[in-house]
Amino acid sequence: MTSSESNTEVDSSWSGSEYEKERTPKIPVWDLPDVPKGNLPSHLQLQRTRVVCNKEAPTHTENIQYSGAYAAMGVDNSLRLDDFRKNLRVEVVRLTEDDIEFDLIGIDASLANAFRRILIAELPTIAIEKVLIANNTSVIQDEVLAHRLGLIPLQVDPRLFEYISENDIPNEKNTIVFKLHARCEKGGPRSTVKSDELKWLPNGSEFLLATENSASNTASKQKTYTSFISSQDSLPEFSNNPIAPKYPDIIIAKLGPGQEIELEAHAVKGMGKTHAKWSPVATAWYRMLPEVVLLQEVKGVKAEELVNKCPVKVFDIEDIGKGGKRANVARPRSCTLCRECIRGDGWEKFVALRRVKDHFIFTVESTGALPPEVLFTEAVKILEDKCERVITELS
Amino acid sequence: MEHGSYQDQSKATFSLTDEDHTLANSLRFTLNQDSRVTFCGYSIPHPSDARVNIRVQTTGDAAREVLKDSCQDLMLMCQHVRSTFDQAVLDFKNQKNLEAVNIK
């Protein structure tokens, strides 16, 4: 239903079939007299656009998406692309280096959820996958140590690297190598190994592969676990800022006197779907905008009671001359829907708690690889790529 | 792959591999908005297989074309979301810079 096409179509068979095809002038399909353009009565409009949160359970939670849902009443429920473009609004509320809070208005829940799912599970990141342990005499077992290393967030842009699969040789385009060599002196105090001791090796692995014949010529270049052709240092992005974990104070292990850890860690690109260490967000969530409406005027003592009931101070008192007090809704956005204001007897007549179905308050907290606004843009790009894949499959 | 009949092109079930609720629910939304569609839905036969079945029934047009159009619509919507978001972030950053300058 691309609206650009409809402007050139004349009485297409599926919409104007009940019209005789005489010499009718060219009218855009959507302006034909039988296309319903009416408005819904207000109680139905409420059901369509608001979730009503009652004391027991919310009602009207489903989205009425079918384009002909209100056809019997003469109302067109379809979402035309132009209307979507006009109605979509994005408002950024807070933007820091690590997290972003923004409002998406005019979008449907299925799209918002798709973005949330992609942010958590399908955005690629780089995390440590293979750990080659040469020496580990600490009390932390090898596999526990490797697991902890995998969860450390690395500050590197995953778009600069490629995926590696089972049979690929690790090279400078798909692997990042780190080294960790920590030792606690005998007779000294216990020491803590923190994540800043992970040193980046731009030239690849330093551990030599075991060769079959021990009498091999030492003049030839020894093979290591990775085959870097050029040093990663030479890339402009990394020449002055070395790759390192985002936070230098993450405790990896604790060593007692005489204990030593010597290992090499290879980091590769992956997606949160496979393992949570590859998720680029600490978390990403959304909530629908709460709407608090006073159905009747709340005055005097009741107003005071209402203001005190709410734990997040949604209501406020305003003075209405002659010492009278009235309650009004001051901060509906901070409402947590705890339903304290409708808990007592008879309060449901005064306060209506609702949620707006197409206004989403997104919060995205990044773990540091990419800034949060870039993460959201990449997530939208990935949904576009999925659509494109379906289109090419169908053609 | 499409499971339908050669005689009646307007009803078909499309089985997509390597997909889950992320794409299927969004596609179902855009399909519903198209007025040529009489019925659309999706199901996931088993949660361990990454496979989605999307059923489309239309008022006469080929179901494959309607699905393609819906995918195009979804792509256009995403592009619009992306550009609106980028613009909003830019505006926010500019506004922050202005405020910082004013405070100084």
Tab-separated table of C-alpha atoms in Angstrom, chain A residues 129-283:
chain	number	residue	atom	x	y	z
A	129	GLU	CA	36.363	-16.123	23.492
A	130	LYS	CA	39.476	-18.342	23.510
A	131	VAL	CA	41.885	-18.248	26.438
A	132	LEU	CA	45.256	-19.987	26.076
A	133	ILE	CA	46.530	-20.605	29.602
A	134	ALA	CA	50.237	-21.228	29.962
A	135	ASN	CA	50.398	-21.154	33.719
A	136	ASN	CA	47.701	-20.822	36.386
A	137	THR	CA	48.683	-21.571	39.952
A	138	SER	CA	45.982	-19.389	41.512
A	139	VAL	CA	42.936	-20.662	43.382
A	140	ILE	CA	40.643	-19.597	40.525
A	141	GLN	CA	40.061	-22.573	38.235
A	142	ASP	CA	41.004	-22.248	34.550
A	143	GLU	CA	37.466	-22.347	33.268
A	144	VAL	CA	36.188	-19.878	35.858
A	145	LEU	CA	39.022	-17.525	34.939
A	146	ALA	CA	38.219	-17.868	31.243
A	147	HIS	CA	34.539	-17.212	31.938
A	148	ARG	CA	35.352	-14.066	33.885
A	149	LEU	CA	37.654	-12.814	31.121
A	150	GLY	CA	34.881	-13.304	28.569
A	151	LEU	CA	32.526	-11.032	30.486
A	152	ILE	CA	34.902	-8.058	30.579
A	153	PRO	CA	33.594	-5.287	28.268
A	154	LEU	CA	36.195	-4.166	25.726
A	155	GLN	CA	36.314	-0.683	24.308
A	156	VAL	CA	36.587	-1.411	20.619
A	157	ASP	CA	34.241	-0.655	17.716
A	158	PRO	CA	32.948	-4.001	16.425
A	159	ARG	CA	32.194	-2.545	12.990
A	160	LEU	CA	35.917	-2.491	12.206
A	161	PHE	CA	36.247	-6.263	12.484
A	162	GLU	CA	34.848	-9.303	10.725
A	163	TYR	CA	33.248	-12.431	12.040
A	164	ILE	CA	35.351	-15.559	12.339
A	165	SER	CA	33.971	-19.035	11.833
A	166	GLU	CA	35.239	-22.479	12.773
A	167	ASN	CA	37.606	-23.043	9.864
A	168	ASP	CA	38.971	-19.525	9.506
A	169	ILE	CA	42.527	-18.704	10.434
A	170	PRO	CA	42.702	-16.040	13.130
A	171	ASN	CA	44.185	-12.950	11.508
A	172	GLU	CA	44.317	-9.252	12.238
A	173	LYS	CA	40.888	-8.636	10.726
A	174	ASN	CA	38.957	-10.967	12.976
A	175	THR	CA	40.876	-11.430	16.232
A	176	ILE	CA	42.225	-9.222	18.987
A	177	VAL	CA	44.883	-10.713	21.253
A	178	PHE	CA	45.464	-9.756	24.880
A	179	LYS	CA	48.110	-10.926	27.294
A	180	LEU	CA	47.854	-11.284	31.054
A	181	HIS	CA	50.905	-12.091	33.153
A	182	ALA	CA	50.499	-11.518	36.863
A	183	ARG	CA	52.652	-12.824	39.662
A	184	CYS	CA	52.487	-12.408	43.385
A	185	GLU	CA	55.905	-12.358	45.072
A	186	LYS	CA	56.634	-15.016	47.654
A	187	GLY	CA	56.826	-13.404	51.054
A	188	GLY	CA	54.841	-10.376	49.905
A	189	PRO	CA	51.200	-9.469	50.563
A	190	ARG	CA	48.288	-10.888	48.560
A	191	SER	CA	47.672	-9.082	45.311
A	192	THR	CA	44.636	-8.434	43.155
A	193	VAL	CA	44.643	-8.847	39.401
A	194	LYS	CA	42.558	-6.088	37.832
A	195	SER	CA	41.452	-5.685	34.220
A	196	ASP	CA	44.052	-3.027	33.451
A	197	GLU	CA	46.683	-5.776	33.528
A	198	LEU	CA	45.252	-7.132	30.255
A	199	LYS	CA	47.770	-5.866	27.704
A	200	TRP	CA	46.912	-5.602	24.036
A	201	LEU	CA	49.229	-7.391	21.608
A	202	PRO	CA	48.853	-5.643	18.243
A	203	ASN	CA	51.153	-8.126	16.545
A	204	GLY	CA	49.191	-11.206	17.392
A	205	SER	CA	49.805	-14.196	19.536
A	206	GLU	CA	53.191	-14.760	21.152
A	207	PHE	CA	52.669	-18.381	22.068
A	208	LEU	CA	54.413	-20.702	19.626
A	209	LEU	CA	52.601	-23.637	18.086
A	210	ALA	CA	54.115	-26.999	18.912
A	211	THR	CA	55.772	-28.286	15.717
A	212	GLU	CA	56.084	-31.977	14.874
A	213	ASN	CA	59.776	-32.188	14.059
A	214	SER	CA	61.935	-30.803	16.843
A	215	ALA	CA	64.895	-30.513	14.488
A	216	SER	CA	63.185	-27.775	12.482
A	217	ASN	CA	65.266	-24.897	11.244
A	218	THR	CA	65.185	-22.086	13.761
A	219	ALA	CA	65.877	-19.570	10.999
A	220	SER	CA	62.316	-19.810	9.645
A	221	LYS	CA	59.594	-17.742	11.276
A	222	GLN	CA	57.920	-19.651	14.124
A	223	LYS	CA	54.205	-20.216	13.762
A	224	THR	CA	52.021	-18.860	16.508
A	225	TYR	CA	48.365	-19.378	17.297
A	226	THR	CA	47.384	-16.442	15.087
A	227	SER	CA	48.692	-15.353	11.706
A	228	PHE	CA	48.799	-11.582	11.683
A	229	ILE	CA	50.097	-10.274	8.391
A	230	SER	CA	50.349	-6.695	9.508
A	231	SER	CA	50.284	-5.159	12.944
A	232	GLN	CA	46.916	-3.858	14.144
A	233	ASP	CA	48.820	-0.841	15.373
A	234	SER	CA	49.129	0.437	11.843
A	235	LEU	CA	45.382	1.005	11.498
A	236	PRO	CA	44.550	4.675	11.973
A	237	GLU	CA	41.873	3.975	14.594
A	238	PHE	CA	44.256	2.201	16.902
A	239	SER	CA	47.553	3.959	16.316
A	240	ASN	CA	47.154	6.356	19.226
A	241	ASN	CA	44.519	4.706	21.391
A	242	PRO	CA	45.331	1.117	22.272
A	243	ILE	CA	42.516	-1.393	22.629
A	244	ALA	CA	41.786	-2.017	26.299
A	245	PRO	CA	38.920	-2.992	28.586
A	246	LYS	CA	36.482	-0.164	29.157
A	247	TYR	CA	36.861	-0.192	32.938
A	248	PRO	CA	40.397	-0.695	34.301
A	249	ASP	CA	39.345	-1.668	37.807
A	250	ILE	CA	37.422	-4.904	37.280
A	251	ILE	CA	38.829	-7.567	39.587
A	252	ILE	CA	39.754	-10.684	37.628
A	253	ALA	CA	41.442	-12.783	40.296
A	254	LYS	CA	43.241	-12.562	43.610
A	255	LEU	CA	46.671	-14.073	44.069
A	256	GLY	CA	48.379	-15.312	47.184
A	257	PRO	CA	52.171	-15.308	47.590
A	258	GLY	CA	53.942	-17.440	44.981
A	259	GLN	CA	50.920	-17.755	42.686
A	260	GLU	CA	51.125	-16.811	39.042
A	261	ILE	CA	48.783	-16.436	36.069
A	262	GLU	CA	50.158	-16.360	32.530
A	263	LEU	CA	47.677	-16.471	29.672
A	264	GLU	CA	46.724	-15.138	26.282
A	265	ALA	CA	43.150	-14.200	25.433
A	266	HIS	CA	41.732	-13.998	21.905
A	267	ALA	CA	38.703	-11.764	21.424
A	268	VAL	CA	36.322	-12.228	18.504
A	269	LYS	CA	33.082	-10.722	17.187
A	270	GLY	CA	29.775	-12.288	18.144
A	271	MET	CA	26.119	-11.593	18.961
A	272	GLY	CA	24.183	-11.645	22.221
A	273	LYS	CA	22.068	-14.495	20.803
A	274	THR	CA	24.998	-16.879	21.209
A	275	HIS	CA	26.232	-15.737	24.609
A	276	ALA	CA	25.363	-12.793	26.829
A	277	LYS	CA	28.980	-11.579	26.906
A	278	TRP	CA	28.455	-10.325	23.368
A	279	SER	CA	25.522	-8.097	24.308
A	280	PRO	CA	26.492	-4.432	23.788
A	281	VAL	CA	23.956	-3.091	26.302
A	282	ALA	CA	23.961	-3.494	30.047
A	283	THR	CA	20.267	-3.537	29.375
